[in-house]
XYZ file of C-alpha atoms in Angstrom:
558
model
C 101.704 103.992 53.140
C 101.669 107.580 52.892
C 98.064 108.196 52.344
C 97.353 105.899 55.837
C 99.871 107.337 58.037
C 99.208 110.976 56.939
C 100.784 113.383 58.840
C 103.749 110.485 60.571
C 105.255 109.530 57.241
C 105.962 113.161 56.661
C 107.953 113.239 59.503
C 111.369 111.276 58.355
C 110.984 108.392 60.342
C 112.697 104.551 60.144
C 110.104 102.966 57.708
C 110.104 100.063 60.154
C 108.714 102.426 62.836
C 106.042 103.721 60.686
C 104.701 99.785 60.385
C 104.972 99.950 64.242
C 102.808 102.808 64.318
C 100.768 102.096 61.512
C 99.772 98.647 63.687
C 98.632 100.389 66.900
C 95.932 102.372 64.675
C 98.170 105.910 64.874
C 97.172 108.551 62.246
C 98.473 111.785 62.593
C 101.040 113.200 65.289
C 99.918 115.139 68.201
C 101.539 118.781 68.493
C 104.199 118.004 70.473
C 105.121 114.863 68.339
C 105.288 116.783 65.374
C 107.039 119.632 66.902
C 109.705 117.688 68.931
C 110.229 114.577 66.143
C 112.412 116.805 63.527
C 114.227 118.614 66.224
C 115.199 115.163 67.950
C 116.066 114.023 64.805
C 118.108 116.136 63.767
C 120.456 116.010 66.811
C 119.702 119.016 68.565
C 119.497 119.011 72.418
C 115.806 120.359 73.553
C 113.589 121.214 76.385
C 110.321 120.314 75.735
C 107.304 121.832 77.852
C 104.278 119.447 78.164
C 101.232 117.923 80.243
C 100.737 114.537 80.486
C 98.266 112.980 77.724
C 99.772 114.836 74.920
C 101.371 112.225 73.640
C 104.884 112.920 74.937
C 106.385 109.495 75.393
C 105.747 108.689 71.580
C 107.529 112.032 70.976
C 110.916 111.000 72.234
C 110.878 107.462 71.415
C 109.864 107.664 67.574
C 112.916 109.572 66.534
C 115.162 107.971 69.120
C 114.215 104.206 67.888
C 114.540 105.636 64.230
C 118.473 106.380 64.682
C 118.940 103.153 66.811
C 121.600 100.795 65.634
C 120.112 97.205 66.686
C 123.701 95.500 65.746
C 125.461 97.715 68.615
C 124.679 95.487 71.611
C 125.399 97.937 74.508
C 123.166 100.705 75.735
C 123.015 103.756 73.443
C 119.499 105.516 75.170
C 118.842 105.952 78.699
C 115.301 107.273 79.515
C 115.293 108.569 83.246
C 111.599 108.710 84.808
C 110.814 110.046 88.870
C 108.623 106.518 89.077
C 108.766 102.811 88.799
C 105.002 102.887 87.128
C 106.244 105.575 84.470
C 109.519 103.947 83.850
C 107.725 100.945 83.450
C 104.554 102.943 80.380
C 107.811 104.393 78.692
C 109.595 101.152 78.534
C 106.438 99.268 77.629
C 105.774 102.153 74.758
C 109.640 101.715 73.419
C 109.049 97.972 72.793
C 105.467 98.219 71.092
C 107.366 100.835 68.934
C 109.994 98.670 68.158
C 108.376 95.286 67.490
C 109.238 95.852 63.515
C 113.057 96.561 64.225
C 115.016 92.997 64.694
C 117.614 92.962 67.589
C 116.426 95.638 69.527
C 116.322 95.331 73.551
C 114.436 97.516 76.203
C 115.639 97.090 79.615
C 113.587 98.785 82.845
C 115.402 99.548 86.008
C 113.304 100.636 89.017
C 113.858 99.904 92.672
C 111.828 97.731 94.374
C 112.297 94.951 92.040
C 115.294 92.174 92.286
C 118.666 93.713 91.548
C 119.727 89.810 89.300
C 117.410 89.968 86.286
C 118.305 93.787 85.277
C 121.927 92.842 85.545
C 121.747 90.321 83.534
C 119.549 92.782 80.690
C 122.213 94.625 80.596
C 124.990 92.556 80.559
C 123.408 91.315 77.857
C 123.673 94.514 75.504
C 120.134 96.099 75.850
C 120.463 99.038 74.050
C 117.514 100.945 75.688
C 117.697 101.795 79.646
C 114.317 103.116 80.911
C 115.298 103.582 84.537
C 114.613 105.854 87.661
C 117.427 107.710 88.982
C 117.947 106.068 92.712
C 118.243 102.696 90.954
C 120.178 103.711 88.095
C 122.981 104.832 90.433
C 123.045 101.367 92.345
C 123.521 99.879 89.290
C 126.630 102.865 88.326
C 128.201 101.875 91.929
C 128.807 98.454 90.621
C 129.920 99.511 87.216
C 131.193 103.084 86.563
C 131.570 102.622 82.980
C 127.496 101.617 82.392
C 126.526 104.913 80.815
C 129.971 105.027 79.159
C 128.549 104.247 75.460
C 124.855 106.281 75.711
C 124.404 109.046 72.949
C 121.025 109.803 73.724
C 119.569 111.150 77.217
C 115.926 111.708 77.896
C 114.308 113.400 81.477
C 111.052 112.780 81.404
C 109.007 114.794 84.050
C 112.299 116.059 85.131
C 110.415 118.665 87.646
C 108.731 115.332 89.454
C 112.072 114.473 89.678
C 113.520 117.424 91.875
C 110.295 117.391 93.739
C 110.996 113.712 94.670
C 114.718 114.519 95.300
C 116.824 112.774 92.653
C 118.993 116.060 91.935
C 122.050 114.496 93.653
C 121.892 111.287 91.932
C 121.063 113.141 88.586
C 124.513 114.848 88.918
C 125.979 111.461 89.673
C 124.069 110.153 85.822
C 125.573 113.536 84.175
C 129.114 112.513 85.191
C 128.970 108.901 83.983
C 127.720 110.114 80.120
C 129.611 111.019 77.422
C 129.581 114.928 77.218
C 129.139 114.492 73.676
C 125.607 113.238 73.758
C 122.377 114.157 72.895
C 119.860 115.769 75.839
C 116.380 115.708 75.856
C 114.263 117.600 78.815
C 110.578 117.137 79.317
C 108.794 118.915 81.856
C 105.187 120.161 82.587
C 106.730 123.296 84.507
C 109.819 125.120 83.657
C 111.139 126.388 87.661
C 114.235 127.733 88.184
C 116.052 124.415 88.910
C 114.639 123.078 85.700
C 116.118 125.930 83.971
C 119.407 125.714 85.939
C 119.644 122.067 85.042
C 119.582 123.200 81.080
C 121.482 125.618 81.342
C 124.709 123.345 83.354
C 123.816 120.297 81.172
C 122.242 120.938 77.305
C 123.856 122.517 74.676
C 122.164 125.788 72.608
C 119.079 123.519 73.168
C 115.692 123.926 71.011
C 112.749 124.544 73.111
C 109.052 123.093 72.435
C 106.318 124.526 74.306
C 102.595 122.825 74.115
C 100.482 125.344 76.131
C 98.177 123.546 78.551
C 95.070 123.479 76.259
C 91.433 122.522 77.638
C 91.555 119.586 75.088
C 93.661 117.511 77.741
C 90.703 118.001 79.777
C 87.820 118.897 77.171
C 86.358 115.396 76.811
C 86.111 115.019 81.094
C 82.827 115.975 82.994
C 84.411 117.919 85.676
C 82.546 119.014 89.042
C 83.075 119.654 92.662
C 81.419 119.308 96.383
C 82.059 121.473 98.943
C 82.888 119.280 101.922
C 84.537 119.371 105.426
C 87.485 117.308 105.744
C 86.027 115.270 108.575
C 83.173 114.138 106.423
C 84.929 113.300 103.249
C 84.755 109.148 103.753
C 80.851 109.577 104.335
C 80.836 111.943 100.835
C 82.998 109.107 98.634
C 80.755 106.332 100.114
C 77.081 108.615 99.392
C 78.959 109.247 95.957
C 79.480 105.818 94.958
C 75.959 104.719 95.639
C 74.571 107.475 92.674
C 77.398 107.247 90.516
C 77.354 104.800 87.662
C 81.226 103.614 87.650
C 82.854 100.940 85.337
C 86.493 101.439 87.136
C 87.455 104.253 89.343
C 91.117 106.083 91.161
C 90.446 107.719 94.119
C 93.523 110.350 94.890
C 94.372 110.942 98.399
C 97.744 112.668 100.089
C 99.154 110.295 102.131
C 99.791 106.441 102.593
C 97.628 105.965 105.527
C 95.048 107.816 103.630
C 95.252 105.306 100.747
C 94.858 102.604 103.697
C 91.600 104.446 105.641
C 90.055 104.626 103.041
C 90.214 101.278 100.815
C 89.715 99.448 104.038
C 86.163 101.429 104.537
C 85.457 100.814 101.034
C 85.757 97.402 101.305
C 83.694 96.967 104.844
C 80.752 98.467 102.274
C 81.360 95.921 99.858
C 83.093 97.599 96.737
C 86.333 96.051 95.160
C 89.277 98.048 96.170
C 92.328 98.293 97.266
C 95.314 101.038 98.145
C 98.137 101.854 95.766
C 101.233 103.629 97.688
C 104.922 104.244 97.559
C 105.407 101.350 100.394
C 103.721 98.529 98.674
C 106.220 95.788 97.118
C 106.581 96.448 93.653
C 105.146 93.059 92.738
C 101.940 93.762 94.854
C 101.806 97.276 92.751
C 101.608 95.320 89.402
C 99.033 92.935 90.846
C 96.882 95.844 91.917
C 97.087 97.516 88.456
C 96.243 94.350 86.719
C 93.692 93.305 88.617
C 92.197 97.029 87.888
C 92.803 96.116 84.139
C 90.754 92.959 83.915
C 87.620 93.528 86.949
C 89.280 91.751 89.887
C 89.243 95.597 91.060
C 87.043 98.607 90.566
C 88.609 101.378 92.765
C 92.241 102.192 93.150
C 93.055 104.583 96.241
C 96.492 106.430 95.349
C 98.471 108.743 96.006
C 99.922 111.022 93.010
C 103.419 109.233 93.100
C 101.805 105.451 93.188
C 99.369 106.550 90.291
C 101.884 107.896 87.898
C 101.958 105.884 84.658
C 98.388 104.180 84.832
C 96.470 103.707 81.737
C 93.906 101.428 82.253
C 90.824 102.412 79.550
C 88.630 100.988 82.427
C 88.491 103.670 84.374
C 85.417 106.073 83.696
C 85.917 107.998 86.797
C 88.945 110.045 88.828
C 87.479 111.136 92.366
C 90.457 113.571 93.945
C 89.587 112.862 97.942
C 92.211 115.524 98.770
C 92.938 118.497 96.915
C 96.160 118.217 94.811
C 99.109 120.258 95.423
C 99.224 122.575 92.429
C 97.273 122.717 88.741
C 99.690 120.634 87.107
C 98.751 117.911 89.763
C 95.540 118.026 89.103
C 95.875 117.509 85.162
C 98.005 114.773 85.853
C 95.349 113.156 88.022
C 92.262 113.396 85.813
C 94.339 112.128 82.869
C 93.507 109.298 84.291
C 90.245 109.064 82.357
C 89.407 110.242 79.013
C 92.365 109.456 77.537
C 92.491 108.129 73.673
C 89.127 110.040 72.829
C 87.295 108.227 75.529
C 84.730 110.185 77.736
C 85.304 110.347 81.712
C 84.268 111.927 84.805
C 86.058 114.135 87.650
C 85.036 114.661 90.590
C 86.730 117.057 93.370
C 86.172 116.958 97.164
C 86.780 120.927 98.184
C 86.959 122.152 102.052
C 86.140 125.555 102.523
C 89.509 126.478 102.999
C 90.447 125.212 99.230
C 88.229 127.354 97.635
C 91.162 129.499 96.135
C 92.949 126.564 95.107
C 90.289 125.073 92.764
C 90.151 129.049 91.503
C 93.554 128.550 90.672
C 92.449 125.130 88.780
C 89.788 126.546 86.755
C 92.165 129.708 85.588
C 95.466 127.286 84.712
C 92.756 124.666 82.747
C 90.815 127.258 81.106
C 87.641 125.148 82.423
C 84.777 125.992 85.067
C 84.821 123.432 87.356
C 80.878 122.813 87.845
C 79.609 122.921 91.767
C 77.804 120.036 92.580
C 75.569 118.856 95.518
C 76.136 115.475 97.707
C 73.348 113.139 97.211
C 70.522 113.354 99.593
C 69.072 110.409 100.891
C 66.313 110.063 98.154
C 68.582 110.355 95.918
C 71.028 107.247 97.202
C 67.644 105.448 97.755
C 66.626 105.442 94.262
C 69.992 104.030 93.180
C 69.900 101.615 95.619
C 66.053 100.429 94.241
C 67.498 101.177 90.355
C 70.689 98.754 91.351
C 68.529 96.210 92.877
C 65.458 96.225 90.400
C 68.929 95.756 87.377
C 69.959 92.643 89.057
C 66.858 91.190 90.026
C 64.762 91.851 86.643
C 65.977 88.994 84.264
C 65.770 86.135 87.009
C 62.394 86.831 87.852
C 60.847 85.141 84.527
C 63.226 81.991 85.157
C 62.680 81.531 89.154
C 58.931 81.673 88.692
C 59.280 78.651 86.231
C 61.780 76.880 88.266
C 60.941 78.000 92.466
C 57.566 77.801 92.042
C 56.138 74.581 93.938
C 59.770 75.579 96.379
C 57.765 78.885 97.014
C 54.266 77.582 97.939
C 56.011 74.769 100.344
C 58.416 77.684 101.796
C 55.201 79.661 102.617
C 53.280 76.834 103.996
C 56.289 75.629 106.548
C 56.949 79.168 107.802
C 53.511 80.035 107.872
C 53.869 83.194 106.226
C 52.613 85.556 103.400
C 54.252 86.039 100.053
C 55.126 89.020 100.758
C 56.370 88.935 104.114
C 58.728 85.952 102.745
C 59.741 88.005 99.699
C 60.826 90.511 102.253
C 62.929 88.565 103.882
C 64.687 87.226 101.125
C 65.249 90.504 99.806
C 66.714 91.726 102.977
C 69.161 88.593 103.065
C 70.063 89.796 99.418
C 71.002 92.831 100.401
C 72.952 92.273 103.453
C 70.705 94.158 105.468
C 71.079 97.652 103.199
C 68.633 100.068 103.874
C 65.758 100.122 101.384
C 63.643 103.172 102.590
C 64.423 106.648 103.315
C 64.107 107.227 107.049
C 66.679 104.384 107.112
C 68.834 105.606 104.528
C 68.869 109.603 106.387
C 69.819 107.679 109.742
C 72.679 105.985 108.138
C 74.335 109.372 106.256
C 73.819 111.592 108.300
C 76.151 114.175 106.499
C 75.897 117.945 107.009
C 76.266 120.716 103.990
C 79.819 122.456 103.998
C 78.311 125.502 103.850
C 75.708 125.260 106.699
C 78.149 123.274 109.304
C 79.558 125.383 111.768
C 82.538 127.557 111.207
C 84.054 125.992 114.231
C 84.170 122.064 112.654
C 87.526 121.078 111.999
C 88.751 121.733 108.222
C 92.210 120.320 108.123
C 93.208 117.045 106.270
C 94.421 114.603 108.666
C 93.012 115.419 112.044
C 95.941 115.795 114.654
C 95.739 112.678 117.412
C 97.040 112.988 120.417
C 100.237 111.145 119.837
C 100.304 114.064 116.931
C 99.950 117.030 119.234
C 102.412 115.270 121.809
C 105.153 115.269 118.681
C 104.378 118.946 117.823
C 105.584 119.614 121.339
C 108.244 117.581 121.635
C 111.610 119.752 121.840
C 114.168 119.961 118.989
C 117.835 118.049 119.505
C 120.804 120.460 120.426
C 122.667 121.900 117.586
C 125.672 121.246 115.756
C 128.400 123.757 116.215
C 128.305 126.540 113.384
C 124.875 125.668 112.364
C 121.322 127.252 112.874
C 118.056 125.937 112.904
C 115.419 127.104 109.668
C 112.096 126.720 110.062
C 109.680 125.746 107.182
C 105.579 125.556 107.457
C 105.316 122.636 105.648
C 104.786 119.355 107.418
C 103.750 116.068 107.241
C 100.178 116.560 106.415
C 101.154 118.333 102.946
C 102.922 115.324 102.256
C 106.176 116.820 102.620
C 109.800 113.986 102.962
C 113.215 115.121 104.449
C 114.544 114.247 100.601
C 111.783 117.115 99.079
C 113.449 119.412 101.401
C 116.702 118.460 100.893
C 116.865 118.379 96.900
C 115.056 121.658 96.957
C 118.185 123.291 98.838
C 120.458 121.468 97.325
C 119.390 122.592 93.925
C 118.154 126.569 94.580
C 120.919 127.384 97.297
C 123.799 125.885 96.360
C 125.019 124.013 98.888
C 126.951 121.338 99.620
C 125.395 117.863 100.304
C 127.432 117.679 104.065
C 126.595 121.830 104.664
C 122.915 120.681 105.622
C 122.631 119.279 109.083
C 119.149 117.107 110.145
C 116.403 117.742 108.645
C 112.691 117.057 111.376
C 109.403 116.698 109.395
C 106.634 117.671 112.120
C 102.719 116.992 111.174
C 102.745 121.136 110.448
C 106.516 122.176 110.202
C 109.618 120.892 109.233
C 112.994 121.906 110.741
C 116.519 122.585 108.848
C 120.043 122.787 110.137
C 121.811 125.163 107.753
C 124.999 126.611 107.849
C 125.056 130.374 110.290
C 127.556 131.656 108.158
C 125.941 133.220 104.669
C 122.654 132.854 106.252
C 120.818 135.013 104.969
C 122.199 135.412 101.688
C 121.093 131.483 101.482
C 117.389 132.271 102.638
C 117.497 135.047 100.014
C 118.073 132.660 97.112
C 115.218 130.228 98.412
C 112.594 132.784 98.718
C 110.997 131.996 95.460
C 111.709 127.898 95.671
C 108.530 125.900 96.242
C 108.399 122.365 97.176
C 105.210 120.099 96.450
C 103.713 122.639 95.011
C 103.656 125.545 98.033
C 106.317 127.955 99.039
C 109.428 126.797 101.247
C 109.492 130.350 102.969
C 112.206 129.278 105.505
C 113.046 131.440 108.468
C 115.623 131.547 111.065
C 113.667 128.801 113.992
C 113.946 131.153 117.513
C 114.027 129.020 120.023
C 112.770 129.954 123.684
């Protein structure tokens, strides 16, 4: 047993776990498993800093399952994750890991799913609570005393977390545990409300740092196009016709994004469909199994929607919009090449985002290869190379079997072979065009770095009803309060509960000291507290949210 599991078996684990492992075809531990296993094991609280696809999940759950006590039937791990599709990987990991150990029971608890059935888990003694934190707390509103017997606490991506705003109902979780119990923190960034979490909430914890190595990218064919924003849906669709695809995500900002764009996939004929946070949870898992099996090709998500995928499918991660920070952009093309497998990413860049994918290739250690759209010859000869794949191995049979249907065909129309053959081919292919003046009328797409400097560059083109709610005057104040004003909006995908977890968790405050809180397409506006002003703006100077700086200012209103 030894000699197979190599490295694992040295590691002090439940023998029944090593079978687990053994089954799934696991050798030897990554570096953060076989950093973080012993100090889990033996007890200590830890912080643990890691990108996703390095094996994290198996990290934490290894040693946790190991010191599990099946006969206990009440919860004695809770796992908290910032998604429903994470929660849902982790939980799914837990009970593949514990298929050898008798008795034990994995519950997941994420919104957007019926309230009855996770009840009833847990009345029921699982001992394993993978959950997110918003529905973790409905559950602690009905009974207090839920956490009441958990020895083990996991955060897993705990600064997705406070960028989603969970840091008031994470408070809510610390106050229902057991003080005596064990802490585990895993985060790809360590900011200053990461730290300030640890420090309130982890005792003389161990810390595990896996530096973000090229080898979590190293196996992915990385390049970009310069684009302009206003012609990215014509670059994905020229794209597409020259690249050869078995499954593909597509990462965009926002919802409607996700939307616009599957819906003009589909009007050219590609299986797709949108993955966001407003689709129905069951609708989610449809989408994600349908990806799995070929029902689907492309996905069209936004970062939140596509955390936790692993479908080996996909060959190909094309980021549509730029992501918000480094870290973002890891986590996106982890989508592909994962488990030794080769992939392909592909970055859309406006000229105004040249800095960012600087930032990119410094953070990944990795050029990040310049690429040119396809010109029309190009998506030409895939279109002939496509058509020549599908029509090659039917030509032998339908010559055998159309024949005499061919030479009557020709006779009743009254027509050549060739003209006949034309038209069938153009029935075939709905139409598509077939030769190159056709193909340079339909794409008509102009270089980013010839266009004029005037085109718009922006993300998310401001419509009129847009421009009419930049204008549109703020409400009248609360007594004792002053307006802040922030310049991030709605188009960098900025919520009211990003905002508000920030300053909750850098400045201090209160929950009921912040008054309303306006998202605008390029600004958001605050109601703090005029008293301590600007010893509060001091402390947020350094916060970012989503990946920018706050930078909020006193709002002066004319």
């Amino acid at each position: 047993m030894t000699q197979e599991l190599g490295g694992f078996a040295a590691l002090e684990l439940h023998p029944n776990i090593l079978a687990a492992i053994s089954s799934v075809g696991y050798e030897e531990p990554s570096p953060i498993q076989a950093q973080s296993i012993p100090v889990i094991l033996a007890g200590h609280d830890m912080i643990g800093q890691a990108q996703t696809g390095t094996g994290k999940t198996a990290a934490f759950a290894l040693p946790l399952l190991s010191q599990l006590e099946p006969t206990r039937r009440e919860p004695q791990v809770l796992i908290l994750t910032p998604t429903r599709e994470l929660a849902l990987q982790v939980a799914t990991a837990f009970e593949t890991y514990s298929k050898q150990m008798p008795g034990v029971s994995v519950i997941a608890v994420y919104g957007g799913a019926p309230m009855g059935p996770q009840l009833k888990a847990l009345r029921q003694g699982a001992q394993i609570i993978v959950a997110t934190p918003g529905r973790l707390c409905d559950h602690l509103r009905r009974d207090e005393k839920l956490l009441s017997t958990v020895q083990k606490l996991v955060l897993d991506e705990a600064d997705e977390m406070l960028k989603l705003g969970f840091m008031d109902d994470l408070e809510v979780i610390f106050q229902a545990m057991p003080e005596s119990r064990q802490t585990v923190l895993f985060s790809a960034t360590l900011p200053p409300s990461i730290r300030s979490i640890a420090e309130r909430h982890l005792k003389d914890p161990k810390h595990v740092k896996i530096a973000a190595k090229t080898q979590t990218v190293s196996l992915i064919d990385q390049a970009h196009l310069l684009v302009h924003a206003d012609q990215k849906v014509g670059a994905v669709l020229r794209l597409l016709e020259v690249e050869e695809f078995d499954a593909l995500i597509a990462f965009v900002r926002t919802k409607q994004a996700t939307l616009d764009l599957a819906s003009a996939l589909e009007a050219k004929g590609y299986k797709a469909a949108a993955l966001n946070g407003d689709i129905a949870q069951n609708q989610r898992e449809r989408v994600i199994e349908s990806l799995k099996d070929g029902r689907l090709d492309i996905v069209v998500a936004t970062d939140v929607a596509a955390r936790g995928i692993d479908v080996p499918r996909i060959t190909h991660v094309l980021n549509v919009d730029m992501p918000y920070d480094p870290e973002s952009y890891v986590h996106r093309i982890g989508r592909t090449g994962r488990a030794g497998r080769d992939g392909r990413a592909l970055l859309l860049v406006t000229p105004r985002e040249r800095r960012m994918l600087q930032v990119i290739e410094r953070v990944t250690g990795q050029k990040v290869a310049e690429v040119r759209l396809p010109n029309a010859q190009q998506v030409l000869d895939a279109r002939i190379k496509k058509l020549t794949a599908s029509l090659t191995p039917l030509v032998a049979e339908a010559e055998a079997s159309h024949g005499e249907l061919l030479d009557r065909l020709i006779a009743e129309i009254g027509c050549s072979p060739r003209a006949l053959a034309s038209a069938l081919l153009r029935k075939a292919t709905n139409g598509q065009a077939l030769n190159l003046a056709d193909v340079e009328r339909e794409q008509p797409l102009v270089p980013s770095n010839t266009a004029p400097r005037e085109r718009r560059e922006r993300d998310g083109e401001r419509s009129s009803s847009g421009e009419s709610r930049e204008r549109r005057a703020p409400v009248p104040l609360a007594e004792g309060r002053v307006r802040c004003r922030t310049a991030l909006g709605a188009r960098d995908g900025i919520a009211a509960k990003n905002l508000l977890g920030a300053i909750l968790n850098e400045g201090g405050l209160a929950r009921e000291a912040i008054g309303r809180i306006q998202i605008r397409e390029t600004f958001s506006l605050v109601e703090l507290p005029e008293e301590g002003l600007e010893r509060l703006l001091g402390k947020l100077k350094d916060t970012r949210v989503a990946g920018k700086s706050l930078k909020l200012r006193r709002y002066r209103e004319d």
